[in-house]
């Protein structure tokens, strides 16, 4: 009888311990050096002019602060002083930081549609879990003529897949 209580207690303890480890990610992190490939398709009568350029960029729309949220006045490897007011410049700098470009490729004299691209960039697994955007701009005659009106995203699940993008005419 005493053994059944001991066995039931051990089983309950094992269940609690196992449930607490369910959120741990034991997978090894991926290589942060990434390559994005795909094609840019566009509607244009014939090939693009000789001065045309296709710009493809990988953008992090919501970059995290590089210093872990600490003010720039905190020395590295030290805890921030919590009783100090945040400086207005630190708050303004954090609010003004917009999207961050992680990689780009400029293709000169692209010819006709589709145009292949190959972008090397660096992104940790955590950044790819949040998602990155792909932007395309096609310019000639000194103006941007085509761009991707639809948003194209890259995540950790599909970063190795080819990404076809369609560029639309500026309106």
C-alpha positions as a Markdown table, in Angstrom:
| # | Residue | x | y | z |
|---|---|---|---|---|
| 1 | Unk | 0.0 | 0.0 | 0.0 |
| 2 | Unk | 2.8 | 2.4 | 0.9 |
| 3 | Unk | 4.5 | 1.6 | -2.4 |
| 4 | Unk | 1.4 | 2.7 | -4.4 |
| 5 | Unk | 1.4 | 6.1 | -2.7 |
| 6 | Unk | 5.1 | 6.5 | -3.4 |
| 7 | Unk | 4.7 | 5.5 | -7.0 |
| 8 | Unk | 1.7 | 7.9 | -7.5 |
| 9 | Unk | 3.7 | 10.7 | -5.9 |
| 10 | Unk | 6.7 | 10.1 | -8.1 |
| 11 | Unk | 4.5 | 10.0 | -11.2 |
| 12 | Unk | 2.8 | 13.3 | -10.3 |
| 13 | Unk | 6.3 | 14.9 | -9.7 |
| 14 | Unk | 7.5 | 13.6 | -13.1 |
| 15 | Unk | 4.5 | 15.0 | -14.8 |
| 16 | Unk | 5.0 | 18.5 | -13.2 |
| 17 | Unk | 8.7 | 18.5 | -14.1 |
| 18 | Unk | 8.0 | 17.3 | -17.7 |
| 19 | Unk | 5.3 | 19.9 | -18.2 |
| 20 | Unk | 7.6 | 22.7 | -17.1 |
| 21 | Unk | 10.2 | 21.7 | -19.7 |
| 22 | Unk | 7.6 | 21.8 | -22.6 |
| 23 | Unk | 8.5 | 25.4 | -23.6 |
| 24 | Unk | 12.3 | 24.9 | -23.8 |
| 25 | Unk | 13.7 | 25.0 | -27.3 |
| 26 | Unk | 16.4 | 22.4 | -27.4 |
| 27 | Unk | 17.1 | 22.7 | -31.1 |
| 28 | Unk | 20.5 | 24.0 | -32.1 |
| 29 | Unk | 20.4 | 27.6 | -33.5 |
| 30 | Unk | 20.9 | 27.9 | -37.3 |
| 31 | Unk | 23.7 | 29.7 | -39.1 |
| 32 | Unk | 22.9 | 33.4 | -39.1 |
| 33 | Unk | 24.6 | 33.9 | -42.5 |
| 34 | Unk | 21.7 | 33.5 | -44.9 |
| 35 | Unk | 21.0 | 33.6 | -48.7 |
| 36 | Unk | 17.7 | 34.7 | -50.2 |
| 37 | Unk | 17.0 | 33.8 | -53.8 |
| 38 | Unk | 14.1 | 34.3 | -56.1 |
| 39 | Unk | 12.8 | 36.1 | -59.1 |
| 40 | Unk | 11.2 | 39.5 | -59.8 |
| 41 | Unk | 8.4 | 39.4 | -62.4 |
| 42 | Unk | 6.9 | 42.6 | -63.9 |
| 43 | Unk | 4.6 | 43.6 | -66.7 |
| 44 | Unk | 6.4 | 45.7 | -69.3 |
| 45 | Unk | 6.2 | 45.8 | -73.1 |
| 46 | Unk | 9.5 | 44.3 | -74.1 |
| 47 | Unk | 12.7 | 44.5 | -72.2 |
| 48 | Unk | 13.5 | 47.4 | -69.8 |
| 49 | Unk | 15.6 | 50.3 | -71.0 |
| 50 | Unk | 19.4 | 50.2 | -70.8 |
| 51 | Unk | 19.5 | 52.5 | -67.8 |
| 52 | Unk | 17.1 | 50.3 | -65.7 |
| 53 | Unk | 18.0 | 49.1 | -62.3 |
| 54 | Unk | 16.3 | 46.5 | -60.1 |
| 55 | Unk | 16.9 | 47.0 | -56.4 |
| 56 | Unk | 15.9 | 44.1 | -54.1 |
| 57 | Unk | 16.2 | 44.6 | -50.3 |
| 58 | Unk | 15.7 | 42.4 | -47.2 |
| 59 | Unk | 14.3 | 44.6 | -44.4 |
| 60 | Unk | 13.7 | 44.0 | -40.7 |
| 61 | Unk | 10.6 | 46.1 | -40.1 |
| 62 | Unk | 10.9 | 46.0 | -36.2 |
| 63 | Unk | 14.6 | 45.7 | -35.2 |
| 64 | Unk | 15.3 | 45.2 | -31.6 |
| 65 | Unk | 17.6 | 47.6 | -29.7 |
| 66 | Unk | 21.3 | 46.4 | -30.0 |
| 67 | Unk | 22.1 | 47.1 | -26.4 |
| 68 | Unk | 19.3 | 45.1 | -24.9 |
| 69 | Unk | 17.1 | 48.1 | -24.0 |
| 70 | Unk | 19.7 | 49.7 | -21.7 |
| 71 | Unk | 20.5 | 53.4 | -22.1 |
| 72 | Unk | 23.6 | 54.4 | -23.9 |
| 73 | Unk | 25.0 | 55.7 | -20.6 |
| 74 | Unk | 25.2 | 52.2 | -19.1 |
| 75 | Unk | 28.7 | 50.7 | -19.4 |
| 76 | Unk | 28.8 | 47.2 | -21.0 |
| 77 | Unk | 28.4 | 44.2 | -18.7 |
| 78 | Unk | 26.8 | 46.3 | -15.9 |
| 79 | Unk | 23.2 | 46.5 | -14.7 |
| 80 | Unk | 21.5 | 49.8 | -15.5 |
| 81 | Unk | 20.6 | 52.2 | -12.7 |
| 82 | Unk | 16.9 | 51.9 | -12.3 |
| 83 | Unk | 16.4 | 55.0 | -10.2 |
| 84 | Unk | 17.8 | 57.3 | -13.0 |
| 85 | Unk | 15.4 | 59.0 | -15.4 |
| 86 | Unk | 15.6 | 58.0 | -19.1 |
| 87 | Unk | 17.2 | 60.7 | -21.2 |
| 88 | Unk | 15.1 | 62.4 | -23.9 |
| 89 | Unk | 17.8 | 61.6 | -26.5 |
| 90 | Unk | 17.7 | 57.9 | -25.6 |
| 91 | Unk | 13.9 | 57.9 | -25.9 |
| 92 | Unk | 13.9 | 59.8 | -29.2 |
| 93 | Unk | 16.6 | 57.5 | -30.6 |
| 94 | Unk | 14.6 | 54.4 | -29.7 |
| 95 | Unk | 11.5 | 55.9 | -31.2 |
| 96 | Unk | 13.2 | 57.1 | -34.4 |
| 97 | Unk | 14.8 | 53.8 | -35.2 |
| 98 | Unk | 12.9 | 52.6 | -38.2 |
| 99 | Unk | 13.2 | 49.5 | -40.3 |
| 100 | Unk | 16.7 | 48.1 | -40.7 |
| 101 | Unk | 18.1 | 47.0 | -44.1 |
| 102 | Unk | 19.9 | 43.6 | -43.7 |
| 103 | Unk | 20.9 | 43.0 | -47.3 |
| 104 | Unk | 20.4 | 44.3 | -50.9 |
| 105 | Unk | 21.2 | 43.6 | -54.5 |
| 106 | Unk | 21.2 | 46.1 | -57.3 |
| 107 | Unk | 20.8 | 44.5 | -60.8 |
| 108 | Unk | 21.8 | 46.9 | -63.6 |
| 109 | Unk | 20.5 | 46.2 | -67.2 |
| 110 | Unk | 18.0 | 43.5 | -66.1 |
| 111 | Unk | 16.5 | 42.9 | -69.5 |
| 112 | Unk | 13.1 | 41.3 | -69.5 |
| 113 | Unk | 10.9 | 39.6 | -66.9 |
| 114 | Unk | 11.6 | 37.6 | -64.8 |
| 115 | Unk | 14.9 | 38.8 | -63.2 |
| 116 | Unk | 16.7 | 36.4 | -60.8 |
| 117 | Unk | 18.2 | 37.8 | -57.5 |
| 118 | Unk | 20.6 | 36.5 | -54.9 |
| 119 | Unk | 21.0 | 38.4 | -51.6 |
| 120 | Unk | 23.4 | 37.5 | -48.8 |
| 121 | Unk | 22.4 | 38.8 | -45.3 |
| 122 | Unk | 22.8 | 38.1 | -41.6 |
| 123 | Unk | 19.8 | 37.3 | -39.4 |
| 124 | Unk | 19.5 | 35.2 | -36.2 |
| 125 | Unk | 16.7 | 32.6 | -35.9 |
| 126 | Unk | 14.8 | 34.9 | -33.5 |
| 127 | Unk | 14.7 | 37.7 | -36.1 |
| 128 | Unk | 13.4 | 35.3 | -38.8 |
| 129 | Unk | 10.7 | 34.1 | -36.4 |
| 130 | Unk | 9.4 | 37.7 | -36.3 |
| 131 | Unk | 9.6 | 37.9 | -40.0 |
| 132 | Unk | 11.5 | 40.0 | -42.6 |
| 133 | Unk | 10.1 | 41.9 | -45.6 |
| 134 | Unk | 11.3 | 41.9 | -49.2 |
| 135 | Unk | 11.2 | 45.2 | -51.1 |
| 136 | Unk | 11.6 | 45.6 | -54.8 |
| 137 | Unk | 12.1 | 48.9 | -56.7 |
| 138 | Unk | 12.6 | 49.1 | -60.5 |
| 139 | Unk | 13.8 | 52.5 | -61.8 |
| 140 | Unk | 14.7 | 53.9 | -65.1 |
| 141 | Unk | 14.7 | 57.4 | -66.7 |
| 142 | Unk | 15.6 | 58.8 | -63.2 |
| 143 | Unk | 12.4 | 57.6 | -61.5 |
| 144 | Unk | 11.0 | 54.6 | -59.7 |
| 145 | Unk | 8.6 | 53.0 | -62.2 |
| 146 | Unk | 7.7 | 49.7 | -60.6 |
| 147 | Unk | 7.6 | 48.4 | -57.1 |
| 148 | Unk | 6.1 | 45.5 | -55.1 |
| 149 | Unk | 2.7 | 46.8 | -53.9 |
| 150 | Unk | 2.0 | 43.5 | -52.1 |
| 151 | Unk | 4.1 | 42.7 | -49.0 |
| 152 | Unk | 6.4 | 39.7 | -49.3 |
| 153 | Unk | 7.7 | 38.2 | -46.1 |
| 154 | Unk | 10.5 | 35.8 | -45.2 |
| 155 | Unk | 10.3 | 33.6 | -42.1 |
| 156 | Unk | 12.5 | 30.9 | -40.5 |
| 157 | Unk | 10.3 | 28.2 | -42.2 |
| 158 | Unk | 10.8 | 29.5 | -45.8 |
| 159 | Unk | 14.1 | 31.3 | -45.8 |
| 160 | Unk | 15.7 | 28.6 | -48.0 |
| 161 | Unk | 12.9 | 28.6 | -50.5 |
| 162 | Unk | 12.9 | 30.7 | -53.7 |
| 163 | Unk | 10.8 | 33.8 | -53.3 |
| 164 | Unk | 9.0 | 35.0 | -56.5 |
| 165 | Unk | 8.0 | 38.7 | -56.3 |
| 166 | Unk | 5.8 | 40.6 | -58.6 |
| 167 | Unk | 6.5 | 44.3 | -59.2 |
| 168 | Unk | 3.6 | 46.6 | -60.1 |
| 169 | Unk | 3.5 | 49.9 | -62.0 |
| 170 | Unk | 3.6 | 53.1 | -59.9 |
| 171 | Unk | 0.2 | 54.9 | -59.9 |
